[in-house]
Coordinates of N, CA and C and ligand atoms in Angstrom, one line a residue:
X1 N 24.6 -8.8 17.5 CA 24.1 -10.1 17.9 C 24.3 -10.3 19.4
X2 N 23.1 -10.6 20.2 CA 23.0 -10.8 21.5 C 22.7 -11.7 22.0
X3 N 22.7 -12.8 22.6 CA 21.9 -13.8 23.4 C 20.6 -13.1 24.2
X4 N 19.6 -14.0 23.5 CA 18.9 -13.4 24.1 C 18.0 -14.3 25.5
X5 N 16.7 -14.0 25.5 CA 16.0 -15.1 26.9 C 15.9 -16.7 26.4
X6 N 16.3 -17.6 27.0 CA 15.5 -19.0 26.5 C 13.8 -19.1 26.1
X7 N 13.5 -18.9 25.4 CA 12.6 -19.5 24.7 C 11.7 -20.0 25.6
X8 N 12.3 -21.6 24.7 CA 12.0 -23.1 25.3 C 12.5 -23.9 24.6
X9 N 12.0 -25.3 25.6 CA 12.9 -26.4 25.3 C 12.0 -27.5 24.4
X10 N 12.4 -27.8 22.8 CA 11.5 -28.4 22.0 C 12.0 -30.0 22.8
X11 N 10.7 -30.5 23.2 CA 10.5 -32.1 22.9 C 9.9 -32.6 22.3
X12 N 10.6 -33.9 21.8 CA 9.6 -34.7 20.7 C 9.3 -35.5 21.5
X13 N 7.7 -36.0 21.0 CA 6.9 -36.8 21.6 C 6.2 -38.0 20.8
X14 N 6.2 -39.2 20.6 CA 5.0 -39.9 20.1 C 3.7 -39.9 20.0
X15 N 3.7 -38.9 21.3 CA 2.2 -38.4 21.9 C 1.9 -37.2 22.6
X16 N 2.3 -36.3 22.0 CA 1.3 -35.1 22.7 C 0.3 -35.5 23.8
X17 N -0.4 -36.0 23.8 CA -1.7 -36.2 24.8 C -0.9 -36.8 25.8
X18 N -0.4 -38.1 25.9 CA 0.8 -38.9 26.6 C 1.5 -37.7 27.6
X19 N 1.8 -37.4 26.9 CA 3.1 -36.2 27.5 C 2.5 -35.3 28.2
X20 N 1.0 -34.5 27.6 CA 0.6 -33.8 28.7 C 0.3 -34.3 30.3
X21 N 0.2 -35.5 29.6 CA -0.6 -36.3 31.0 C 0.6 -36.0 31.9
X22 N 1.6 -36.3 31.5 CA 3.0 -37.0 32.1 C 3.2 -35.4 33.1
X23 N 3.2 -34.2 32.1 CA 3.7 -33.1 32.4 C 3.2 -32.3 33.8
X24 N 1.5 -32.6 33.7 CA 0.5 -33.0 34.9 C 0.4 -33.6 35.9
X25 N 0.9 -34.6 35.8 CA 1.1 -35.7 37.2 C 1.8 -35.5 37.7
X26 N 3.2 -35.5 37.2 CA 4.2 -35.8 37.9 C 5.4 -34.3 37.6
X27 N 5.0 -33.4 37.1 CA 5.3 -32.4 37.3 C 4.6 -30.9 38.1
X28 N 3.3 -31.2 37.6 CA 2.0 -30.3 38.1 C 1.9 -29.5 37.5
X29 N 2.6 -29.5 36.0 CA 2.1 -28.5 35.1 C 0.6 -27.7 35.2
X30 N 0.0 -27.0 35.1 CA -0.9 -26.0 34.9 C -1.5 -25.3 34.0
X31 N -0.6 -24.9 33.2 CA -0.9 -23.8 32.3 C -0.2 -24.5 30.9
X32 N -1.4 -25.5 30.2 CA -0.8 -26.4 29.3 C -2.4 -25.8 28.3
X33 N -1.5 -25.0 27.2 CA -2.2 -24.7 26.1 C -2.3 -25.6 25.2
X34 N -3.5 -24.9 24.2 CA -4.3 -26.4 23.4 C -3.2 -26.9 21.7
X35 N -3.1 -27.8 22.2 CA -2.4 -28.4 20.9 C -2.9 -28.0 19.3
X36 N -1.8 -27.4 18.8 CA -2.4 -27.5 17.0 C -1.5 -27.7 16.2
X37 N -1.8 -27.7 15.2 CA -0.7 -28.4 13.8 C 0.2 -27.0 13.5
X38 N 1.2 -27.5 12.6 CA 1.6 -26.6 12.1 C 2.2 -27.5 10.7
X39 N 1.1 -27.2 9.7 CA 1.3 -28.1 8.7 C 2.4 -28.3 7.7
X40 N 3.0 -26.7 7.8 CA 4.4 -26.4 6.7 C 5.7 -27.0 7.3
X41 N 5.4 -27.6 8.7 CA 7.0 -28.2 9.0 C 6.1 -29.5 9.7
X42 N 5.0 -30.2 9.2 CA 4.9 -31.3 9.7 C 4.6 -32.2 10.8
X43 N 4.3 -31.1 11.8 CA 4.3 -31.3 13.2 C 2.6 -31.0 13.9
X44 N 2.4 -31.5 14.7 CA 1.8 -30.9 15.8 C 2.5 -30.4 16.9
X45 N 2.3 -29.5 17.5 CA 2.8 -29.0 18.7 C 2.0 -28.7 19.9
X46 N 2.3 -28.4 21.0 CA 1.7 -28.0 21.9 C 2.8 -27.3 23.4
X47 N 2.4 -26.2 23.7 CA 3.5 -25.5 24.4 C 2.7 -25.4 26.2
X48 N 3.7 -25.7 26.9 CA 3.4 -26.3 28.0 C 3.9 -24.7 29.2
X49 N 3.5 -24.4 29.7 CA 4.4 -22.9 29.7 C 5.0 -23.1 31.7
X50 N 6.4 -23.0 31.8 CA 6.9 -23.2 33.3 C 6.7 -21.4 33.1
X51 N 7.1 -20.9 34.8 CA 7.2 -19.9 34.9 C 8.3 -19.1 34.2
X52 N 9.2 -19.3 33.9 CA 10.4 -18.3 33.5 C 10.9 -19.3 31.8
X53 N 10.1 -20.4 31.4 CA 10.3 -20.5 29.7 C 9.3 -21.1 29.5
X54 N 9.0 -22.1 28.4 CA 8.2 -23.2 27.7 C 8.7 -24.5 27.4
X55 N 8.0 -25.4 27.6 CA 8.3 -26.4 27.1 C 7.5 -26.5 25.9
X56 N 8.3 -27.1 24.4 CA 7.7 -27.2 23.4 C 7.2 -29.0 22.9
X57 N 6.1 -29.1 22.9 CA 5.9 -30.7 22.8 C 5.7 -31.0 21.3
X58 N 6.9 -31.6 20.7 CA 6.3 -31.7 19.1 C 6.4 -32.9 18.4
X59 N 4.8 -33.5 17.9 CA 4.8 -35.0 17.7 C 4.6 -34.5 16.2
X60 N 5.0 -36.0 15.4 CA 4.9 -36.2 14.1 C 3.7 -36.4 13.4
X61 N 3.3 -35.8 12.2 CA 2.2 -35.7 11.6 C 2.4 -36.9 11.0
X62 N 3.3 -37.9 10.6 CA 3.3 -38.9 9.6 C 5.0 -39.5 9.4
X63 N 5.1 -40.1 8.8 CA 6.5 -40.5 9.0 C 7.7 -39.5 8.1
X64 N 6.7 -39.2 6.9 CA 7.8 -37.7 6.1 C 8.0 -36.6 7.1
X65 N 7.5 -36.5 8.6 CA 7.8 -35.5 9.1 C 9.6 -35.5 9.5
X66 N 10.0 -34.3 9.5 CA 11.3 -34.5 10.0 C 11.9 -35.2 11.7
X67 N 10.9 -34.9 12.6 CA 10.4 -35.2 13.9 C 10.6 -37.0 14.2
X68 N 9.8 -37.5 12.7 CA 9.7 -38.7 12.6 C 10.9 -39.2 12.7
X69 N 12.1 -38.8 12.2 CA 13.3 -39.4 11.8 C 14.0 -39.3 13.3
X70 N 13.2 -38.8 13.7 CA 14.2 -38.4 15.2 C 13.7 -39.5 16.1
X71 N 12.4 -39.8 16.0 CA 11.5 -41.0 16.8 C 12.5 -42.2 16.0
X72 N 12.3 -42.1 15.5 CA 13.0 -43.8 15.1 C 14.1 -43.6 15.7
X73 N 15.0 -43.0 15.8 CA 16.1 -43.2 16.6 C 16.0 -43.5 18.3
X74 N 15.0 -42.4 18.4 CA 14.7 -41.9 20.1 C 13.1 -42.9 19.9
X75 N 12.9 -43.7 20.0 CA 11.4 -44.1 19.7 C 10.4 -43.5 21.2
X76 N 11.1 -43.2 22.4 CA 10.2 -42.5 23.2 C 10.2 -41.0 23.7
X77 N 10.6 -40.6 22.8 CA 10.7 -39.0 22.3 C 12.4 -38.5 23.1
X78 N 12.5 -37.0 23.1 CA 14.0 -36.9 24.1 C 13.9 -35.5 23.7
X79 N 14.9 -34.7 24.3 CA 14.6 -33.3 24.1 C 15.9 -33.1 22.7
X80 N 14.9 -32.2 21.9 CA 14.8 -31.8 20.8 C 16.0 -30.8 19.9
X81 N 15.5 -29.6 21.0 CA 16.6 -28.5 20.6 C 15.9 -27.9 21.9
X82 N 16.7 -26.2 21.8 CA 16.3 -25.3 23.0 C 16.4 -23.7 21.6
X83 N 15.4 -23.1 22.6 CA 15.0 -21.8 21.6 C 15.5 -20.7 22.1
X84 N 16.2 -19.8 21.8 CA 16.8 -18.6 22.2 C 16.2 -17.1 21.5
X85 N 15.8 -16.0 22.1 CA 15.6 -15.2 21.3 C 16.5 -14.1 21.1
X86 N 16.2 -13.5 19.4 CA 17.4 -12.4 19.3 C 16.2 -11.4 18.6
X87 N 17.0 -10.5 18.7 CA 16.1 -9.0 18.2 C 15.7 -9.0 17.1
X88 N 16.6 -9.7 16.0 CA 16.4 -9.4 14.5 C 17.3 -10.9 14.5
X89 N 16.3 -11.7 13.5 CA 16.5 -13.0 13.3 C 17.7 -12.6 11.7
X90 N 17.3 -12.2 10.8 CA 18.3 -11.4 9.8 C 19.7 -11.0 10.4
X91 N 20.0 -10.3 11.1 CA 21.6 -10.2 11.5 C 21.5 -11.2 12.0
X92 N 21.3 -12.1 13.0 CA 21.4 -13.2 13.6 C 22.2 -14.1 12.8
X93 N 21.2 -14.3 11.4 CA 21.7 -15.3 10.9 C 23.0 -14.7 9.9
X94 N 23.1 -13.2 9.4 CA 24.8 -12.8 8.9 C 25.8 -13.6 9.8
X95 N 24.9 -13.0 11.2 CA 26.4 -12.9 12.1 C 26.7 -14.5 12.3
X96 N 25.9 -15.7 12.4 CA 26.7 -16.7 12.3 C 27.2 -17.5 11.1
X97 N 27.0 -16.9 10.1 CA 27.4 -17.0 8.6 C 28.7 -16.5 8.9
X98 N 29.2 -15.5 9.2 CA 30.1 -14.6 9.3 C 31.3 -15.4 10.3
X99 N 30.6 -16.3 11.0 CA 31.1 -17.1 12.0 C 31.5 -18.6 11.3
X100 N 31.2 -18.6 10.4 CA 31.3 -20.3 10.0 C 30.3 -21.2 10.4
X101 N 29.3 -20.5 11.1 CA 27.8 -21.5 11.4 C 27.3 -22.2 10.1
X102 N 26.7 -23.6 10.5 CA 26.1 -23.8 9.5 C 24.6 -23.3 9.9
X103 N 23.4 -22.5 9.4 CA 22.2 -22.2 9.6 C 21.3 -22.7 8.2
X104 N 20.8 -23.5 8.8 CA 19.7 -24.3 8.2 C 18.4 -23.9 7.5
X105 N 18.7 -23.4 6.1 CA 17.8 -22.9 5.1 C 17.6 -21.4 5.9
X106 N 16.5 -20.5 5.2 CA 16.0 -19.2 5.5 C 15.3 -19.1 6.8
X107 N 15.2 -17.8 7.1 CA 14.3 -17.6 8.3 C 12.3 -17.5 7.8
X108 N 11.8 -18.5 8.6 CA 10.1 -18.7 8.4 C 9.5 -18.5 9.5
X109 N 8.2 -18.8 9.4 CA 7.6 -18.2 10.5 C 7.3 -19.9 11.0
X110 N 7.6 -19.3 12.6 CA 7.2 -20.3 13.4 C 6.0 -20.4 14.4
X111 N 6.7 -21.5 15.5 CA 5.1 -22.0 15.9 C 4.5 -20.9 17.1
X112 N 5.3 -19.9 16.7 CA 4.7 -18.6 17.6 C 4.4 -17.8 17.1
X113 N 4.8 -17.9 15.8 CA 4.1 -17.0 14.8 C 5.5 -15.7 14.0
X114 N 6.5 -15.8 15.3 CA 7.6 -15.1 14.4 C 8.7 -15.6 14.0
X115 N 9.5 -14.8 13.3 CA 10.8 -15.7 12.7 C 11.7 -16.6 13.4
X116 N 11.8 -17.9 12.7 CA 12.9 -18.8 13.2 C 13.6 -19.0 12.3
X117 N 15.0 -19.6 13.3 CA 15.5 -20.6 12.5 C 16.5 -21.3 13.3
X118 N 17.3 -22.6 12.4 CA 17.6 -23.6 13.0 C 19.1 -23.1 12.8
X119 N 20.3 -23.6 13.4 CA 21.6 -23.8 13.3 C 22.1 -25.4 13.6
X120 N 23.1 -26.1 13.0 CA 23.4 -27.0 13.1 C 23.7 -27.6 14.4
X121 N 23.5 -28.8 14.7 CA 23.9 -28.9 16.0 C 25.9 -29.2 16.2
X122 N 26.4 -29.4 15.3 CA 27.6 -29.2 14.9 C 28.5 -27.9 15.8
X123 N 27.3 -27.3 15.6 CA 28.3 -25.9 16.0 C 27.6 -25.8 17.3
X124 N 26.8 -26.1 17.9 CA 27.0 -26.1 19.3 C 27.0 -27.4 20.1
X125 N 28.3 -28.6 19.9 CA 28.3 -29.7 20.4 C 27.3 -30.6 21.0
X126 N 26.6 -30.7 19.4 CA 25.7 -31.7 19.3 C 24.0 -31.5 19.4
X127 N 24.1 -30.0 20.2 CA 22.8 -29.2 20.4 C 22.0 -28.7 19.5
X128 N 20.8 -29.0 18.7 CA 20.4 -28.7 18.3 C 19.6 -26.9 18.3
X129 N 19.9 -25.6 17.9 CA 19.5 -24.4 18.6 C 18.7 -23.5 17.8
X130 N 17.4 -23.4 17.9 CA 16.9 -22.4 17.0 C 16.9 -21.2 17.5
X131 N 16.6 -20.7 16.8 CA 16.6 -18.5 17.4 C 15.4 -18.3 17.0
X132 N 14.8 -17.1 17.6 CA 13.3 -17.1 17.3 C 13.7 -15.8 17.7
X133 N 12.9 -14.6 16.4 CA 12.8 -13.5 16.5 C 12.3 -12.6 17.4
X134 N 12.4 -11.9 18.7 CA 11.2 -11.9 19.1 C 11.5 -10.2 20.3
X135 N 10.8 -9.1 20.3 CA 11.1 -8.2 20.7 C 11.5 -7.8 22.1
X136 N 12.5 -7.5 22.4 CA 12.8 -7.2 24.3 C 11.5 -6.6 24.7
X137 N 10.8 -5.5 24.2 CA 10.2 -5.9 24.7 C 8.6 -6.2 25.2
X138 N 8.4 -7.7 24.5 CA 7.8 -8.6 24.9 C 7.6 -8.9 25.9
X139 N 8.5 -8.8 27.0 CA 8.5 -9.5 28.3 C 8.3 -8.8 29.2
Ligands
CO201 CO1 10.9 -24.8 18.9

């Protein structure tokens, strides 16, 4: 098990569109790909790409979404979790078993298309951390 590159940084949004605007103006975003659903975890997403990670923008499909429960708290969105990648999502998740992590259900495919998954934010002071499977080299 290795740390691997950041990812990106999931934010929740009330509005995708909202947020791109935001990302645009007042940051000068650029290179902001097209928003789509991702129906099996409830979300729309849309990934906003800086030079060296991503921002992930993810608004609620409905109030059963899990995203949703985070808006009622945060009603104007707030950042989410942060994505880290490791080589093999499978030892990933032994080795923080093996550790006393708590990791949140099985590894699925995510909104990149390869394996994720979640770990409690418990175990890293309050931080919410997904791992996302993904090959060195990728990059
Ligand atoms: Co994410």
């Amino acid at each position: 098990m290795t740390l691997g590159r950041l990812n990106h940084v999931g934010v929740a949004t009330p509005s995708i569109a909202r947020s791109i605007e935001t990302y645009r103006l007042l940051l000068g975003a650029d290179r902001v790909g097209a928003p789509f659903d991702l129906p099996a975890q409830g979300v729309k997403v849309c990934f906003i790409d800086a030079p060296n990670t991503q921002i992930e923008l993810i608004e609620p499909y409905d109030e059963s979404s899990p995203i949703a429960g985070f808006l009622r708290k945060n009603p104007a969105g707030g950042q989410h979790h942060v994505c880290f990648e490791v080589a093999d999502i499978h030892a990933a998740v032994a080795h923080l078993k093996a550790n006393g992590a708590t990791v949140l259900g099985e590894p699925r495919i995510g909104a990149h298309g390869t394996p994720i998954v979640f770990v409690h934010p418990r175990d890293f002071g309050g931080m919410l951390v997904e791992l996302m499977e993904a090959p060195a080299e990728a990059h």
